[in-house]
Amino acid sequence: MTTITRIFDLLPNYVASYKPKDDALACKEDGVWKKYSIEQYIRMADDLTYGLLSLGVKKGDTIATITNNRPEWNFLDMAIMQAGAIHIPVYPTISPADYQYIFNHASIKFVFVSGDELSRKIKEVSANCPSVEEVFTFKHREGFRNLYDLVGIGQAGPMPEQVQAIKDSIQGDDLATIIYTSGTTGNPKGVMLSHTNIISNFIAVSYIPTFGEEGKALSFLPLCHVYERMLNYLYQYLGISVYYAESLATITDNIKEIHPDMMCCVPRLLEKIYDKIQASGRKLKGVKRMIFFWAVDLALHYDVQGNNNAWYMLRHRIADKLIYSKWREALGGNFKIIVSGGASIQPRLVKTFRAAGLPIYEGYGLTETSPVIAVTSTDSNGIKIGTVGPPLRGVEVMIAEDGEILARGPNIMLGYYKDPELTAQVIDQDGWFHTGDIGQFEPEGQLRITGRKKEIFKTSLGKYIAPELLENKIKESPFIDNIMVVGENQKFAAALVVPDFNHLRSWCRIKEIEYTTDEEMVALPRIRQRLLKVIDKYNTEFGSTEQIKKIDIMSSEWSTASGELTPTLKLRRSFIAKKYQTRIEKLFA
């Protein structure tokens, strides 16, 4: 491998280290997988670099991209950095006010956007942003120049010597990207990451994949999120082909088509997959149903560290032949690694999937840490249920006196853009980044996350509650899709509950409960009693001050579109508390 000190060094490294392949990057267009070789990738990136320079882009300029995952994102990503500019990827799902804030705060020069509706929205927003010179689209749209127009400009005026001089002037510690965190309150924060920040992170995790350049990865989490972006670079560093899923709705089909070796996801997706597995078992009858749930129960007793006795392994082999192998086949039959991050994962999911031969790895980190701080691995003591594994190689982790997790290393951000005061609040004089998370080390060295410092609240009785721990436990029930525990400065804990409507409708059919709408259904006394039964079951596992005394049942799912969830499907607690303020107040009236 060649030395990689700037992110765009990945391209010559790919050529020097791996055999030619026609699918370095791939996406589905009009029902067919469109593939790009590394040579095509490099040529597109270079032409776009020339095009950007022809438009007057200078070192330090800022360029935004707003799009779904696609090979063209990579072409533009490398082109922006090769031109010495700063890439600012932005979620396609944020509000016009947030777009306007980011464009003005970062003095965006050019914007590249996909989709008709979004293109029109961004053009309207950019009218209030003096720095924005032009909005480009990725594909042909009436009234816009597009990415391929820029490629044409670059092809008409190549300037390889000028580009090489710019690349030679770029150092590893130079700013590569600004990632604006979605946030739950106030304006987004611009996290400044250098080339070294991100490179150190993907090199540090590069020992985890057990396969090489013959492998395929499926990518569907947003590339504007540092988690998927870092892994996107990791795949290129290892010569792994990257296939971009069409959408969240097509993931299952895409998996069956390409048989990936690896993907990264969020716990919410794994919960949905688990729920579908359970639902398929409930449809079975007689002996088949009995065998199915025997296998499910057996998986829950699986020792992920491999300390399973001979009697267990004999039963496991039978379960694998009859049940687990079918689960693997439904998920493409080829997964060697599934990385979960963005939120804590339920222990039962790790046990179940690993028992079924679907190795789940859990990572922990933040945008500010590029992102990985700790990850489960194949190392000795690399995995322990309920932990996120040991600290990543090269990253120091310390627990402060108040229990906060601190991290220090080459992955720690340069700071928040145009906000030195906020930067000083989170990075101390000794270089320790204060994560805002609470945790502890296990005796064997694994890190356990016990709560989010800002999310832990105190009741009026002076007792602390870590809501995420309770929520994750309750979401183990097939009846629960989402839940938010509330009760700060109140005498007890309560919760807003979002039922799993598919499961609840199925239960209503079995029980012959009639209703016309979901809103009518959740108002039925029998539904409330059934959901309270779920809460009561899990309350027995909580301390007396943690037990949920009252619930309010939502009549529709929470989503990114309705505002309750972030793009990585985490709760936007402040938004939820404000949106449902009246309903929360009634819980404590």
mmCIF file of N, CA and C in Angstrom, residues 457-465 486-495 544-550 584-585 587-589:
data_model
loop_
_atom_site.group_PDB
_atom_site.id
_atom_site.type_symbol
_atom_site.label_atom_id
_atom_site.label_comp_id
_atom_site.label_asym_id
_atom_site.label_seq_id
_atom_site.Cartn_x
_atom_site.Cartn_y
_atom_site.Cartn_z
ATOM 1 N N PHE A 457 -31.914 12.403 33.761
ATOM 2 C CA PHE A 457 -32.645 13.435 34.497
ATOM 3 C C PHE A 457 -32.912 12.991 35.930
ATOM 4 N N LYS A 458 -33.211 13.983 36.756
ATOM 5 C CA LYS A 458 -33.462 13.739 38.175
ATOM 6 C C LYS A 458 -34.941 13.965 38.465
ATOM 7 N N THR A 459 -35.540 13.043 39.202
ATOM 8 C CA THR A 459 -36.932 13.221 39.616
ATOM 9 C C THR A 459 -36.987 14.198 40.784
ATOM 10 N N SER A 460 -38.192 14.609 41.157
ATOM 11 C CA SER A 460 -38.334 15.540 42.284
ATOM 12 C C SER A 460 -37.928 14.892 43.601
ATOM 13 N N LEU A 461 -37.797 13.563 43.576
ATOM 14 C CA LEU A 461 -37.362 12.833 44.775
ATOM 15 C C LEU A 461 -35.848 12.722 44.844
ATOM 16 N N GLY A 462 -35.155 13.324 43.855
ATOM 17 C CA GLY A 462 -33.697 13.326 43.862
ATOM 18 C C GLY A 462 -33.053 12.097 43.256
ATOM 19 N N LYS A 463 -33.834 11.249 42.593
ATOM 20 C CA LYS A 463 -33.307 10.025 41.988
ATOM 21 C C LYS A 463 -33.018 10.248 40.500
ATOM 22 N N TYR A 464 -31.859 9.730 40.053
ATOM 23 C CA TYR A 464 -31.477 9.889 38.648
ATOM 24 C C TYR A 464 -32.024 8.743 37.791
ATOM 25 N N ILE A 465 -32.439 9.083 36.578
ATOM 26 C CA ILE A 465 -32.951 8.084 35.630
ATOM 27 C C ILE A 465 -32.225 8.254 34.297
ATOM 28 N N VAL A 486 -40.063 10.128 30.215
ATOM 29 C CA VAL A 486 -40.040 11.510 30.699
ATOM 30 C C VAL A 486 -40.244 11.502 32.212
ATOM 31 N N GLY A 487 -40.003 12.665 32.836
ATOM 32 C CA GLY A 487 -40.225 12.736 34.278
ATOM 33 C C GLY A 487 -39.257 13.625 35.031
ATOM 34 N N GLU A 488 -38.540 14.499 34.310
ATOM 35 C CA GLU A 488 -37.600 15.390 34.992
ATOM 36 C C GLU A 488 -38.346 16.294 35.969
ATOM 37 N N ASN A 489 -37.848 16.328 37.212
ATOM 38 C CA ASN A 489 -38.430 17.137 38.294
ATOM 39 C C ASN A 489 -39.856 16.729 38.655
ATOM 40 N N GLN A 490 -40.240 15.517 38.267
ATOM 41 C CA GLN A 490 -41.552 14.975 38.630
ATOM 42 C C GLN A 490 -41.371 13.873 39.677
ATOM 43 N N LYS A 491 -42.473 13.433 40.270
ATOM 44 C CA LYS A 491 -42.381 12.424 41.330
ATOM 45 C C LYS A 491 -42.102 11.028 40.788
ATOM 46 N N PHE A 492 -42.390 10.815 39.494
ATOM 47 C CA PHE A 492 -42.235 9.471 38.924
ATOM 48 C C PHE A 492 -41.899 9.583 37.442
ATOM 49 N N ALA A 493 -41.538 8.459 36.844
ATOM 50 C CA ALA A 493 -41.264 8.398 35.404
ATOM 51 C C ALA A 493 -42.532 8.008 34.659
ATOM 52 N N ALA A 494 -42.700 8.590 33.486
ATOM 53 C CA ALA A 494 -43.809 8.246 32.588
ATOM 54 C C ALA A 494 -43.225 8.085 31.185
ATOM 55 N N ALA A 495 -44.078 7.781 30.211
ATOM 56 C CA ALA A 495 -43.539 7.555 28.867
ATOM 57 C C ALA A 495 -44.552 7.853 27.779
ATOM 58 N N SER A 544 -37.220 0.710 41.743
ATOM 59 C CA SER A 544 -38.536 1.273 42.080
ATOM 60 C C SER A 544 -38.697 2.704 41.575
ATOM 61 N N THR A 545 -37.616 3.499 41.604
ATOM 62 C CA THR A 545 -37.726 4.889 41.145
ATOM 63 C C THR A 545 -37.668 5.001 39.623
ATOM 64 N N GLU A 546 -37.271 3.923 38.933
ATOM 65 C CA GLU A 546 -37.188 3.936 37.466
ATOM 66 C C GLU A 546 -38.479 3.457 36.809
ATOM 67 N N GLN A 547 -39.337 2.828 37.574
ATOM 68 C CA GLN A 547 -40.524 2.210 36.988
ATOM 69 C C GLN A 547 -41.468 3.250 36.385
ATOM 70 N N ILE A 548 -42.023 2.907 35.227
ATOM 71 C CA ILE A 548 -42.894 3.818 34.493
ATOM 72 C C ILE A 548 -44.319 3.672 35.016
ATOM 73 N N LYS A 549 -44.846 4.761 35.542
ATOM 74 C CA LYS A 549 -46.151 4.722 36.209
ATOM 75 C C LYS A 549 -47.317 5.057 35.273
ATOM 76 N N LYS A 550 -47.067 5.887 34.263
ATOM 77 C CA LYS A 550 -48.136 6.281 33.344
ATOM 78 C C LYS A 550 -47.605 6.306 31.917
ATOM 79 N N ILE A 584 -47.565 15.541 27.696
ATOM 80 C CA ILE A 584 -46.644 15.174 28.776
ATOM 81 C C ILE A 584 -47.116 15.779 30.093
ATOM 82 N N GLU A 585 -47.543 17.035 30.046
ATOM 83 C CA GLU A 585 -48.027 17.699 31.265
ATOM 84 C C GLU A 585 -49.224 16.962 31.855
ATOM 85 N N LEU A 587 -49.740 13.818 31.811
ATOM 86 C CA LEU A 587 -49.282 12.594 32.486
ATOM 87 C C LEU A 587 -48.986 12.848 33.960
ATOM 88 N N PHE A 588 -48.597 14.093 34.271
ATOM 89 C CA PHE A 588 -48.211 14.408 35.653
ATOM 90 C C PHE A 588 -49.232 15.301 36.357
ATOM 91 N N ALA A 589 -50.368 15.548 35.696
ATOM 92 C CA ALA A 589 -51.397 16.414 36.286
ATOM 93 C C ALA A 589 -52.051 15.718 37.472
#
